[in-house]
Amino acid sequence: MPYLSSKKPKHDVFLKRVNISSHVADVFEYHTREGALERLIPPWSFLRVLKNNNNIENGSITILRINLGPLGIRWIAQHLGYIQNRQFQDKMIKGPFRYWLHTHSFNPDEFNNCIMEDRIDYSPPLGFGGFKFVNNLIHNNLSQLFHYRHRVLKNDMNLWKLVRRNKGKKILITGSTGLIGSALVPFLKIVGEHQITRMTRPSSNQNYNDPNVVIWDPDQNKINIDKMEGYDVVIHLSGENIFGRWSNSKKQRLVKSRIGSTRLLCDSLINLKTPPSTLICASATGFYGNRGKDVLTEDAPPGSDFLSGVCQKWEESTESAKSIGIRVINTRFGMVLTPKGGILQKLAKPAVLKIGLQLGDENQYISWVSMEDVIGSIIYSIENSNIKGPINVVSPNPTKMSEFTRILSRVLDNKVQISLSKKTLKLVFGEFADYVVSSSSLILPKKLSSVSYPFMNTDLEDTLRFLLGRHIIKRE
């Protein structure tokens, strides 16, 4: 458990330990891999990595930015105290604290697993060290931060043991800067130790000679097929953001960005000399349409509305890849929860004023999934050759929309609840409300459960506290 030193030393001390069922050397190595720091920064954090050379040895420098609205504070840290498989430190040489030294220690337990300890010696900015509320604020923020980091680390190490037989694959990915892609890329690098190449659209600042980038332009039906040779896996995530009022032009972009780009990609893959063994293509649970209280698995037929039609054609666009023996996985994503975007970000915003929005009724179900299980299911699908065709990427515990918003308000400690009717939602979001905000889908992850995918987040309240940094802190 974390604690603040009861004494009054020169610096205050924060300490938290975690037991990890992995060898010390493996846990230490995790922290040396590309993407490790980005992976361990919570989605609700103000921290962003500006420079990190993936080196934790003595003398290396990491530069972070603390975003505070339009303002930003630079945090420059230097690594020291490096002892392989035992310890490394980072010391703030410029930033918001008067003093900051973070010591990461790795020690074996009696079963040769790892006891990891994070110790932070710190002194608040000049003039604030004597204020108890400042130290309590720092302590609480650190408790939330390391609760998140340690939980992610434990889960990553467990997944790494499951997928390590197929580590180091060459992966080509579209949509790498989108909501899912930006979380997936560092995860693939650190847990799968995969080599990632991004497939991006042309831009004015693009480095066309970058070996880790392949240029394509779906709008112009252009793709550099020569640079697509030699990949083991292709992950296709690009597409128009579904949120926003659905005008006719918006609906056209939704169709073109999904179906057109997928056809272009698959038509190119089948003409390669050495096509990939696996294609993972995004889809959505919108495939099923508004189905009320019907319990749905991957065997259920599609719905009959606009979004269902888009998803059907989207998945059908991968048939050409299947025809030449590529293992195609159509990931039907449910309501993805992350404070970085999507519905959770929109519903959490009024919490600044302690206002909660109440949506849905007792007959409307939502099939949610945490971002952690979205990216976890993708890496697990790369490893497990038994996974193919459509898979429902949802939590095994769907819930009612009304219950979801009630739990979210409790987590955010909202004081006022505002109920939004379907009529109001339709006025604000137009047709989008009918398909996404007001529809009902009770969907189960039958295929992922059948192959024993280890879900990280299954309890809704626990998941929301984890994602939003609202873990209930228990002190000794």
Tab-separated table of C-alpha atoms in Angstrom:
chain	number	residue	atom	x	y	z
A	1	MET	CA	0.000	0.000	0.000
A	2	PRO	CA	1.210	3.573	-0.683
A	3	TYR	CA	2.001	5.876	2.183
A	4	LEU	CA	3.427	9.270	3.052
A	5	SER	CA	6.333	9.303	5.446
A	6	SER	CA	5.157	10.103	8.969
A	7	LYS	CA	8.471	11.785	9.700
A	8	LYS	CA	9.443	15.209	8.423
A	9	PRO	CA	12.506	14.486	6.265
A	10	LYS	CA	13.936	16.862	3.711
A	11	HIS	CA	11.771	15.238	1.077
A	12	ASP	CA	8.420	13.558	1.305
A	13	VAL	CA	8.278	9.927	0.235
A	14	PHE	CA	5.698	8.009	-1.774
A	15	LEU	CA	6.098	4.244	-1.985
A	16	LYS	CA	4.109	1.520	-3.666
A	17	ARG	CA	4.954	-2.134	-4.313
A	18	VAL	CA	3.396	-4.735	-6.569
A	19	ASN	CA	3.904	-8.480	-6.921
A	20	ILE	CA	4.139	-9.668	-10.523
A	21	SER	CA	4.065	-13.339	-11.509
A	22	SER	CA	7.017	-13.002	-13.874
A	23	HIS	CA	10.776	-13.286	-13.637
A	24	VAL	CA	12.610	-10.150	-12.493
A	25	ALA	CA	14.628	-9.958	-15.730
A	26	ASP	CA	11.433	-10.054	-17.835
A	27	VAL	CA	9.762	-7.268	-15.852
A	28	PHE	CA	12.921	-5.143	-16.031
A	29	GLU	CA	13.225	-5.704	-19.787
A	30	TYR	CA	9.619	-4.583	-20.262
A	31	HIS	CA	10.672	-1.102	-19.125
A	32	THR	CA	13.447	-0.982	-21.730
A	33	ARG	CA	11.221	-1.657	-24.750
A	34	GLU	CA	10.014	0.927	-27.219
A	35	GLY	CA	6.674	2.358	-26.156
A	36	ALA	CA	6.939	1.361	-22.480
A	37	LEU	CA	6.640	4.879	-21.093
A	38	GLU	CA	3.720	5.792	-23.367
A	39	ARG	CA	2.013	2.530	-22.435
A	40	LEU	CA	2.177	3.284	-18.702
A	41	ILE	CA	0.800	6.837	-18.888
A	42	PRO	CA	-2.904	6.743	-17.935
A	43	PRO	CA	-5.444	7.953	-20.508
A	44	TRP	CA	-6.700	10.559	-18.030
A	45	SER	CA	-3.218	11.967	-17.354
A	46	PHE	CA	-2.077	15.444	-18.396
A	47	LEU	CA	1.351	13.996	-19.246
A	48	ARG	CA	2.512	13.582	-22.848
A	49	VAL	CA	5.851	12.249	-24.083
A	50	LEU	CA	7.770	14.734	-26.243
A	51	LYS	CA	11.114	12.935	-26.432
A	52	ASN	CA	12.066	9.456	-25.349
A	53	ASN	CA	14.973	7.538	-26.877
A	54	ASN	CA	13.869	4.249	-25.279
A	55	ASN	CA	16.977	4.190	-23.122
A	56	ILE	CA	16.901	4.013	-19.321
A	57	GLU	CA	20.660	3.785	-18.821
A	58	ASN	CA	22.619	6.484	-17.023
A	59	GLY	CA	22.600	9.902	-18.678
A	60	SER	CA	19.657	9.375	-21.042
A	61	ILE	CA	17.036	12.121	-21.162
A	62	THR	CA	13.246	11.991	-21.340
A	63	ILE	CA	11.152	15.097	-22.003
A	64	LEU	CA	7.495	15.231	-20.999
A	65	ARG	CA	4.845	17.927	-21.241
A	66	ILE	CA	2.172	18.574	-18.647
A	67	ASN	CA	-0.843	19.911	-20.540
A	68	LEU	CA	-2.928	22.360	-18.541
A	69	GLY	CA	-5.479	23.621	-21.047
A	70	PRO	CA	-3.678	25.940	-23.485
A	71	LEU	CA	-0.663	26.042	-21.174
A	72	GLY	CA	2.091	23.471	-20.944
A	73	ILE	CA	4.946	22.778	-18.546
A	74	ARG	CA	8.041	20.873	-19.648
A	75	TRP	CA	9.341	18.090	-17.461
A	76	ILE	CA	12.899	17.044	-18.251
A	77	ALA	CA	14.162	13.911	-16.506
A	78	GLN	CA	17.607	12.308	-16.540
A	79	HIS	CA	18.183	8.621	-15.884
A	80	LEU	CA	20.742	7.445	-13.324
A	81	GLY	CA	21.355	4.654	-10.814
A	82	TYR	CA	21.115	1.965	-13.515
A	83	ILE	CA	21.726	-1.600	-12.328
A	84	GLN	CA	20.571	-4.157	-14.876
A	85	ASN	CA	17.625	-6.268	-13.677
A	86	ARG	CA	17.674	-4.507	-10.291
A	87	GLN	CA	17.097	-0.759	-10.524
A	88	PHE	CA	16.937	2.441	-12.544
A	89	GLN	CA	16.099	5.995	-11.533
A	90	ASP	CA	14.881	9.183	-13.159
A	91	LYS	CA	15.556	12.561	-11.652
A	92	MET	CA	13.738	15.739	-12.604
A	93	ILE	CA	16.251	18.353	-13.762
A	94	LYS	CA	13.586	20.801	-14.918
A	95	GLY	CA	9.898	20.834	-14.075
A	96	PRO	CA	7.171	21.720	-11.582
A	97	PHE	CA	8.691	20.168	-8.429
A	98	ARG	CA	11.465	21.528	-6.261
A	99	TYR	CA	12.888	18.004	-6.131
A	100	TRP	CA	11.855	14.675	-7.701
A	101	LEU	CA	13.664	11.346	-7.739
A	102	HIS	CA	11.842	8.210	-8.887
A	103	THR	CA	13.526	4.914	-8.047
A	104	HIS	CA	12.274	1.752	-9.795
A	105	SER	CA	13.445	-1.383	-7.932
A	106	PHE	CA	13.053	-5.023	-9.015
A	107	ASN	CA	13.605	-7.849	-6.531
A	108	PRO	CA	12.852	-11.591	-6.676
A	109	ASP	CA	10.472	-13.190	-4.195
A	110	GLU	CA	10.745	-16.718	-2.809
A	111	PHE	CA	9.136	-18.152	-5.963
A	112	ASN	CA	11.520	-16.238	-8.261
A	113	ASN	CA	8.747	-13.856	-9.293
A	114	CYS	CA	9.174	-10.084	-9.167
A	115	ILE	CA	8.466	-7.614	-6.379
A	116	MET	CA	8.534	-4.219	-8.036
A	117	GLU	CA	8.805	-1.090	-5.950
A	118	ASP	CA	8.224	2.512	-7.028
A	119	ARG	CA	9.678	5.015	-4.595
A	120	ILE	CA	9.387	8.746	-5.190
A	121	ASP	CA	11.305	11.250	-3.099
A	122	TYR	CA	9.825	14.662	-3.790
A	123	SER	CA	9.546	18.208	-2.572
A	124	PRO	CA	6.616	20.349	-3.788
A	125	PRO	CA	7.230	23.716	-5.444
A	126	LEU	CA	8.853	26.326	-3.241
A	127	GLY	CA	6.435	27.659	-0.653
A	128	PHE	CA	3.933	24.797	-0.886
A	129	GLY	CA	5.798	22.040	0.972
A	130	GLY	CA	4.286	22.945	4.322
A	131	PHE	CA	0.678	22.775	3.205
A	132	LYS	CA	-0.953	19.486	4.144
A	133	PHE	CA	-3.602	19.729	1.405
A	134	VAL	CA	-0.851	20.023	-1.248
A	135	ASN	CA	0.884	16.876	-0.021
A	136	ASN	CA	-2.457	15.066	0.165
A	137	LEU	CA	-3.255	16.131	-3.407
A	138	ILE	CA	0.128	14.899	-4.632
A	139	HIS	CA	-0.267	11.655	-2.693
A	140	ASN	CA	-3.738	10.993	-4.099
A	141	ASN	CA	-2.636	11.687	-7.665
A	142	LEU	CA	0.364	9.381	-7.290
A	143	SER	CA	-1.851	6.670	-5.806
A	144	GLN	CA	-4.166	6.815	-8.827
A	145	LEU	CA	-1.235	6.892	-11.231
A	146	PHE	CA	0.530	3.853	-9.806
A	147	HIS	CA	-2.674	1.902	-9.289
A	148	TYR	CA	-3.157	2.260	-13.047
A	149	ARG	CA	0.482	1.586	-13.968
A	150	HIS	CA	0.826	-1.534	-11.844
A	151	ARG	CA	-2.446	-2.974	-13.070
A	152	VAL	CA	-1.469	-2.419	-16.702
A	153	LEU	CA	1.983	-3.856	-16.070
A	154	LYS	CA	0.618	-7.029	-14.460
A	155	ASN	CA	-1.848	-7.553	-17.287
A	156	ASP	CA	0.771	-6.868	-19.965
A	157	MET	CA	3.174	-9.379	-18.439
A	158	ASN	CA	0.429	-12.017	-18.312
A	159	LEU	CA	-0.450	-11.398	-21.956
A	160	TRP	CA	3.220	-11.367	-22.945
A	161	LYS	CA	3.585	-14.891	-21.568
A	162	LEU	CA	0.600	-16.004	-23.654
A	163	VAL	CA	1.744	-14.467	-26.952
A	164	ARG	CA	5.543	-14.636	-26.676
A	165	ARG	CA	5.752	-17.649	-29.047
A	166	ASN	CA	4.732	-15.378	-31.909
A	167	LYS	CA	6.606	-12.227	-30.926
A	168	GLY	CA	8.475	-10.002	-33.354
A	169	LYS	CA	6.079	-10.151	-36.313
A	170	LYS	CA	6.109	-7.512	-39.039
A	171	ILE	CA	2.806	-5.653	-38.870
A	172	LEU	CA	1.355	-3.074	-41.260
A	173	ILE	CA	-1.380	-0.918	-39.703
A	174	THR	CA	-3.829	1.675	-41.027
A	175	GLY	CA	-5.559	4.178	-38.757
A	176	SER	CA	-2.563	4.194	-36.411
A	177	THR	CA	-3.273	7.712	-35.122
A	178	GLY	CA	-6.966	7.108	-34.449
A	179	LEU	CA	-8.569	6.368	-31.106
A	180	ILE	CA	-7.827	2.634	-31.178
A	181	GLY	CA	-4.666	2.792	-33.287
A	182	SER	CA	-2.877	5.251	-30.996
A	183	ALA	CA	-3.404	2.891	-28.035
A	184	LEU	CA	-2.650	-0.239	-30.041
A	185	VAL	CA	0.719	0.689	-31.567
A	186	PRO	CA	2.752	1.051	-28.315
A	187	PHE	CA	0.958	-2.021	-26.944
A	188	LEU	CA	1.970	-4.160	-29.941
A	189	LYS	CA	5.560	-2.974	-29.621
A	190	ILE	CA	5.938	-3.627	-25.930
A	191	VAL	CA	3.810	-6.744	-25.350
A	192	GLY	CA	4.212	-8.464	-28.710
A	193	GLU	CA	7.660	-7.007	-29.453
A	194	HIS	CA	6.284	-6.575	-32.972
A	195	GLN	CA	7.796	-4.408	-35.713
A	196	ILE	CA	5.237	-1.786	-36.699
A	197	THR	CA	4.921	0.037	-40.025
A	198	ARG	CA	2.246	2.705	-40.302
A	199	MET	CA	0.158	3.062	-43.434
A	200	THR	CA	-0.701	6.759	-43.689
A	201	ARG	CA	-2.291	9.221	-46.042
A	202	PRO	CA	-0.042	11.787	-47.776
A	203	SER	CA	0.565	15.064	-45.946
A	204	SER	CA	2.771	18.113	-46.371
A	205	ASN	CA	5.147	17.120	-43.556
A	206	GLN	CA	5.361	13.432	-44.514
A	207	ASN	CA	8.822	11.826	-44.761
A	208	TYR	CA	8.395	9.683	-47.859
A	209	ASN	CA	11.712	7.916	-47.212
A	210	ASP	CA	10.736	6.751	-43.724
A	211	PRO	CA	11.057	2.917	-43.757
A	212	ASN	CA	8.395	2.694	-41.036
A	213	VAL	CA	5.762	4.409	-43.167
A	214	VAL	CA	3.826	3.288	-46.259
A	215	ILE	CA	1.834	5.958	-48.112
A	216	TRP	CA	-1.632	5.337	-49.499
A	217	ASP	CA	-4.519	7.538	-50.591
A	218	PRO	CA	-7.873	5.689	-50.456
A	219	ASP	CA	-9.745	8.792	-51.629
A	220	GLN	CA	-7.790	8.673	-54.895
A	221	ASN	CA	-7.682	4.870	-54.983
A	222	LYS	CA	-3.877	4.982	-54.806
A	223	ILE	CA	-1.636	2.546	-52.951
A	224	ASN	CA	2.052	1.639	-53.167
A	225	ILE	CA	1.770	-2.118	-53.546
A	226	ASP	CA	5.542	-2.652	-53.795
A	227	LYS	CA	6.021	-1.487	-50.211
A	228	MET	CA	3.379	-3.875	-48.894
A	229	GLU	CA	5.455	-7.008	-49.418
A	230	GLY	CA	6.823	-9.039	-46.531
A	231	TYR	CA	4.353	-8.357	-43.729
A	232	ASP	CA	3.039	-11.114	-41.470
A	233	VAL	CA	-0.080	-9.245	-40.340
A	234	VAL	CA	-2.123	-6.305	-41.634
A	235	ILE	CA	-4.429	-4.421	-39.247
A	236	HIS	CA	-6.988	-2.132	-40.889
A	237	LEU	CA	-8.515	0.454	-38.523
A	238	SER	CA	-8.975	3.570	-40.630
A	239	GLY	CA	-12.406	5.104	-41.136
A	240	GLU	CA	-14.483	8.250	-40.651
A	241	ASN	CA	-15.276	9.001	-36.994
A	242	ILE	CA	-18.812	7.785	-36.288
A	243	PHE	CA	-19.602	10.589	-33.809
A	244	GLY	CA	-21.366	13.743	-34.967
A	245	ARG	CA	-24.608	14.644	-36.719
A	246	TRP	CA	-25.259	12.294	-39.635
A	247	SER	CA	-25.821	14.551	-42.621
A	248	ASN	CA	-25.989	12.967	-46.081
A	249	SER	CA	-22.352	13.915	-46.691
A	250	LYS	CA	-21.327	12.446	-43.323
A	251	LYS	CA	-23.055	9.150	-44.196
A	252	GLN	CA	-21.307	9.077	-47.571
A	253	ARG	CA	-17.950	9.524	-45.827
A	254	LEU	CA	-18.797	6.738	-43.380
A	255	VAL	CA	-19.471	4.389	-46.294
A	256	LYS	CA	-16.549	5.402	-48.493
A	257	SER	CA	-13.951	5.490	-45.709
A	258	ARG	CA	-14.841	1.950	-44.615
A	259	ILE	CA	-15.927	0.011	-47.676
A	260	GLY	CA	-13.830	1.779	-50.325
A	261	SER	CA	-10.603	1.679	-48.324
A	262	THR	CA	-11.121	-1.985	-47.364
A	263	ARG	CA	-11.673	-3.033	-50.974
A	264	LEU	CA	-8.573	-1.134	-52.091
A	265	LEU	CA	-6.495	-2.741	-49.346
A	266	CYS	CA	-7.746	-6.301	-49.958
A	267	ASP	CA	-7.448	-6.029	-53.756
A	268	SER	CA	-3.814	-5.054	-53.190
A	269	LEU	CA	-3.108	-7.853	-50.700
A	270	ILE	CA	-4.260	-10.581	-53.108
A	271	ASN	CA	-1.805	-9.326	-55.744
A	272	LEU	CA	1.264	-9.552	-53.498
A	273	LYS	CA	3.939	-12.159	-54.113
A	274	THR	CA	3.945	-12.923	-50.378
A	275	PRO	CA	0.613	-11.852	-48.866
A	276	PRO	CA	0.226	-11.674	-45.075
A	277	SER	CA	-1.065	-14.686	-43.199
A	278	THR	CA	-3.555	-12.570	-41.223
A	279	LEU	CA	-5.766	-9.555	-41.864
A	280	ILE	CA	-7.542	-7.943	-38.913
A	281	CYS	CA	-10.223	-5.557	-40.159
A	282	ALA	CA	-12.323	-3.303	-37.958
A	283	SER	CA	-16.096	-3.662	-37.920
A	284	ALA	CA	-18.742	-2.801	-35.334
A	285	THR	CA	-21.594	-4.278	-33.335
A	286	GLY	CA	-23.781	-1.928	-35.356
A	287	PHE	CA	-23.883	-4.987	-37.646
A	288	TYR	CA	-26.754	-6.337	-35.509
A	289	GLY	CA	-28.891	-3.195	-35.500
A	290	ASN	CA	-31.395	-2.281	-32.786
A	291	ARG	CA	-32.372	-5.670	-31.319
A	292	GLY	CA	-33.933	-4.828	-27.957
A	293	LYS	CA	-33.420	-7.605	-25.387
A	294	ASP	CA	-32.336	-10.321	-27.855
A	295	VAL	CA	-29.114	-12.024	-26.740
A	296	LEU	CA	-26.727	-11.877	-29.712
A	297	THR	CA	-23.535	-13.772	-30.565
A	298	GLU	CA	-21.495	-13.914	-33.758
A	299	ASP	CA	-24.058	-16.353	-35.189
A	300	ALA	CA	-26.876	-13.791	-35.101
A	301	PRO	CA	-28.139	-12.357	-38.424
A	302	PRO	CA	-27.544	-8.699	-39.321
A	303	GLY	CA	-29.980	-5.888	-38.757
A	304	SER	CA	-31.749	-3.969	-41.485
A	305	ASP	CA	-30.866	-0.305	-40.878
A	306	PHE	CA	-28.234	1.979	-42.432
A	307	LEU	CA	-25.422	1.152	-39.996
A	308	SER	CA	-26.092	-2.582	-40.271
A	309	GLY	CA	-25.826	-2.283	-44.038
A	310	VAL	CA	-22.517	-0.442	-43.784
A	311	CYS	CA	-21.073	-3.111	-41.485
A	312	GLN	CA	-22.270	-5.946	-43.748
A	313	LYS	CA	-20.631	-4.414	-46.844
A	314	TRP	CA	-17.553	-3.555	-44.787
A	315	GLU	CA	-17.069	-7.189	-43.816
A	316	GLU	CA	-17.956	-8.440	-47.297
A	317	SER	CA	-15.142	-6.258	-48.659
A	318	THR	CA	-12.640	-8.651	-47.057
A	319	GLU	CA	-13.931	-11.692	-48.993
A	320	SER	CA	-11.225	-11.364	-51.671
A	321	ALA	CA	-8.530	-11.734	-48.990
A	322	LYS	CA	-10.265	-14.820	-47.597
A	323	SER	CA	-10.407	-16.351	-51.087
A	324	ILE	CA	-6.598	-16.675	-51.274
A	325	GLY	CA	-6.253	-18.193	-47.799
A	326	ILE	CA	-5.576	-15.116	-45.683
A	327	ARG	CA	-6.999	-15.572	-42.169
A	328	VAL	CA	-9.442	-12.665	-41.918
A	329	ILE	CA	-10.744	-11.435	-38.561
A	330	ASN	CA	-13.602	-8.922	-38.529
A	331	THR	CA	-13.494	-7.230	-35.128
A	332	ARG	CA	-17.013	-6.096	-34.250
A	333	PHE	CA	-16.175	-3.435	-31.677
A	334	GLY	CA	-18.820	-2.553	-29.105
A	335	MET	CA	-18.998	0.786	-27.289
A	336	VAL	CA	-15.286	1.406	-26.671
A	337	LEU	CA	-14.602	3.077	-23.318
A	338	THR	CA	-11.703	5.499	-23.019
A	339	PRO	CA	-11.587	9.060	-21.665
A	340	LYS	CA	-9.577	10.011	-24.764
A	341	GLY	CA	-12.628	9.916	-27.018
A	342	GLY	CA	-15.955	8.331	-27.863
A	343	ILE	CA	-19.028	8.351	-25.658
A	344	LEU	CA	-17.159	8.141	-22.338
A	345	GLN	CA	-15.293	11.369	-23.044
A	346	LYS	CA	-18.534	13.123	-24.002
A	347	LEU	CA	-20.458	11.908	-20.969
A	348	ALA	CA	-17.598	12.710	-18.566
A	349	LYS	CA	-17.158	16.335	-19.666
A	350	PRO	CA	-20.122	17.771	-17.692
A	351	ALA	CA	-18.597	16.247	-14.544
A	352	VAL	CA	-16.376	19.343	-14.330
A	353	LEU	CA	-19.552	21.057	-13.125
A	354	LYS	CA	-20.600	17.947	-11.156
A	355	ILE	CA	-23.406	17.346	-13.645
A	356	GLY	CA	-24.271	13.857	-14.845
A	357	LEU	CA	-26.269	13.016	-17.959
A	358	GLN	CA	-28.899	10.289	-17.635
A	359	LEU	CA	-29.549	8.401	-20.888
A	360	GLY	CA	-31.564	5.384	-21.934
A	361	ASP	CA	-34.377	3.435	-20.345
A	362	GLU	CA	-34.910	0.035	-18.759
A	363	ASN	CA	-35.260	-1.626	-22.165
A	364	GLN	CA	-32.058	-0.332	-23.748
A	365	TYR	CA	-28.874	-2.392	-23.471
A	366	ILE	CA	-25.328	-1.427	-24.426
A	367	SER	CA	-22.436	-3.766	-25.098
A	368	TRP	CA	-19.370	-1.956	-23.837
A	369	VAL	CA	-15.667	-2.814	-23.856
A	370	SER	CA	-12.638	-1.101	-22.319
A	371	MET	CA	-9.831	0.084	-24.583
A	372	GLU	CA	-7.562	-2.349	-22.737
A	373	ASP	CA	-9.643	-5.309	-23.912
A	374	VAL	CA	-9.893	-3.905	-27.437
A	375	ILE	CA	-6.120	-3.897	-27.877
A	376	GLY	CA	-5.715	-7.062	-25.793
A	377	SER	CA	-8.140	-8.990	-28.009
A	378	ILE	CA	-6.285	-7.844	-31.134
A	379	ILE	CA	-2.895	-9.100	-29.941
A	380	TYR	CA	-4.518	-12.314	-28.710
A	381	SER	CA	-6.106	-12.793	-32.145
A	382	ILE	CA	-2.707	-12.483	-33.811
A	383	GLU	CA	-1.441	-15.304	-31.606
A	384	ASN	CA	-4.447	-17.646	-31.735
A	385	SER	CA	-4.981	-19.163	-35.193
A	386	ASN	CA	-8.383	-20.515	-34.111
A	387	ILE	CA	-9.802	-16.986	-34.184
A	388	LYS	CA	-11.210	-16.096	-37.593
A	389	GLY	CA	-14.227	-14.447	-39.166
A	390	PRO	CA	-16.373	-12.044	-37.110
A	391	ILE	CA	-15.605	-11.690	-33.394
A	392	ASN	CA	-17.585	-9.608	-30.936
A	393	VAL	CA	-15.127	-7.387	-29.079
A	394	VAL	CA	-17.308	-6.613	-26.071
A	395	SER	CA	-17.274	-7.240	-22.344
A	396	PRO	CA	-18.980	-10.473	-21.228
A	397	ASN	CA	-21.181	-8.254	-19.021
A	398	PRO	CA	-23.377	-5.924	-21.104
A	399	THR	CA	-25.540	-3.494	-19.159
A	400	LYS	CA	-28.512	-1.178	-19.526
A	401	MET	CA	-27.715	2.341	-20.727
A	402	SER	CA	-29.596	3.794	-17.747
A	403	GLU	CA	-27.436	1.730	-15.374
A	404	PHE	CA	-24.282	2.730	-17.242
A	405	THR	CA	-24.957	6.451	-16.803
A	406	ARG	CA	-25.957	5.959	-13.133
A	407	ILE	CA	-22.694	4.147	-12.382
A	408	LEU	CA	-20.672	6.745	-14.294
A	409	SER	CA	-22.236	9.548	-12.240
A	410	ARG	CA	-21.389	7.692	-9.040
A	411	VAL	CA	-17.774	7.226	-10.133
A	412	LEU	CA	-17.482	10.912	-11.049
A	413	ASP	CA	-19.286	11.969	-7.843
A	414	ASN	CA	-21.800	14.083	-9.762
A	415	LYS	CA	-24.252	16.068	-7.657
A	416	VAL	CA	-26.875	16.852	-10.298
A	417	GLN	CA	-28.483	14.458	-12.813
A	418	ILE	CA	-30.004	15.706	-16.062
A	419	SER	CA	-32.172	13.231	-17.927
A	420	LEU	CA	-32.080	13.442	-21.725
A	421	SER	CA	-35.027	11.954	-23.581
A	422	LYS	CA	-34.749	10.194	-26.929
A	423	LYS	CA	-36.486	13.181	-28.485
A	424	THR	CA	-33.822	15.552	-27.107
A	425	LEU	CA	-31.023	13.271	-28.261
A	426	LYS	CA	-32.548	13.141	-31.739
A	427	LEU	CA	-32.682	16.930	-31.790
A	428	VAL	CA	-28.990	17.205	-30.837
A	429	PHE	CA	-27.509	14.271	-32.760
A	430	GLY	CA	-30.018	13.707	-35.540
A	431	GLU	CA	-30.057	10.236	-37.116
A	432	PHE	CA	-26.887	9.332	-35.207
A	433	ALA	CA	-28.967	9.114	-32.012
A	434	ASP	CA	-31.241	6.430	-33.473
A	435	TYR	CA	-28.374	4.146	-34.469
A	436	VAL	CA	-25.892	4.629	-31.648
A	437	VAL	CA	-27.147	6.517	-28.597
A	438	SER	CA	-30.708	5.170	-28.454
A	439	SER	CA	-30.419	1.674	-29.958
A	440	SER	CA	-30.301	-1.491	-27.853
A	441	SER	CA	-27.854	-4.373	-28.251
A	442	LEU	CA	-27.256	-7.203	-25.819
A	443	ILE	CA	-24.170	-8.828	-27.319
A	444	LEU	CA	-21.870	-11.499	-25.910
A	445	PRO	CA	-18.240	-12.284	-26.884
A	446	LYS	CA	-18.861	-15.968	-27.628
A	447	LYS	CA	-15.740	-16.538	-29.727
A	448	LEU	CA	-13.300	-14.723	-27.432
A	449	SER	CA	-14.707	-16.593	-24.437
A	450	SER	CA	-14.434	-19.937	-26.248
A	451	VAL	CA	-10.685	-19.427	-26.820
A	452	SER	CA	-10.149	-18.291	-23.187
A	453	TYR	CA	-9.220	-14.689	-23.891
A	454	PRO	CA	-8.301	-13.237	-20.446
A	455	PHE	CA	-10.540	-10.177	-20.169
A	456	MET	CA	-8.955	-7.396	-18.144
A	457	ASN	CA	-12.103	-5.329	-17.502
A	458	THR	CA	-15.412	-7.074	-16.840
A	459	ASP	CA	-16.942	-5.095	-13.963
A	460	LEU	CA	-18.301	-1.759	-15.212
A	461	GLU	CA	-17.729	0.359	-12.106
A	462	ASP	CA	-14.224	-0.999	-11.598
A	463	THR	CA	-13.486	-0.351	-15.295
A	464	LEU	CA	-14.692	3.252	-15.155
A	465	ARG	CA	-12.669	3.953	-12.007
A	466	PHE	CA	-9.604	2.412	-13.641
A	467	LEU	CA	-9.986	4.389	-16.886
A	468	LEU	CA	-10.876	7.714	-15.228
A	469	GLY	CA	-8.404	7.621	-12.351
A	470	ARG	CA	-11.127	7.359	-9.684
A	471	HIS	CA	-9.844	4.318	-7.804
A	472	ILE	CA	-10.995	4.282	-4.175
A	473	ILE	CA	-7.828	4.830	-2.148
A	474	LYS	CA	-7.498	2.868	1.075
A	475	ARG	CA	-4.910	4.042	3.535
A	476	GLU	CA	-3.232	2.073	6.245
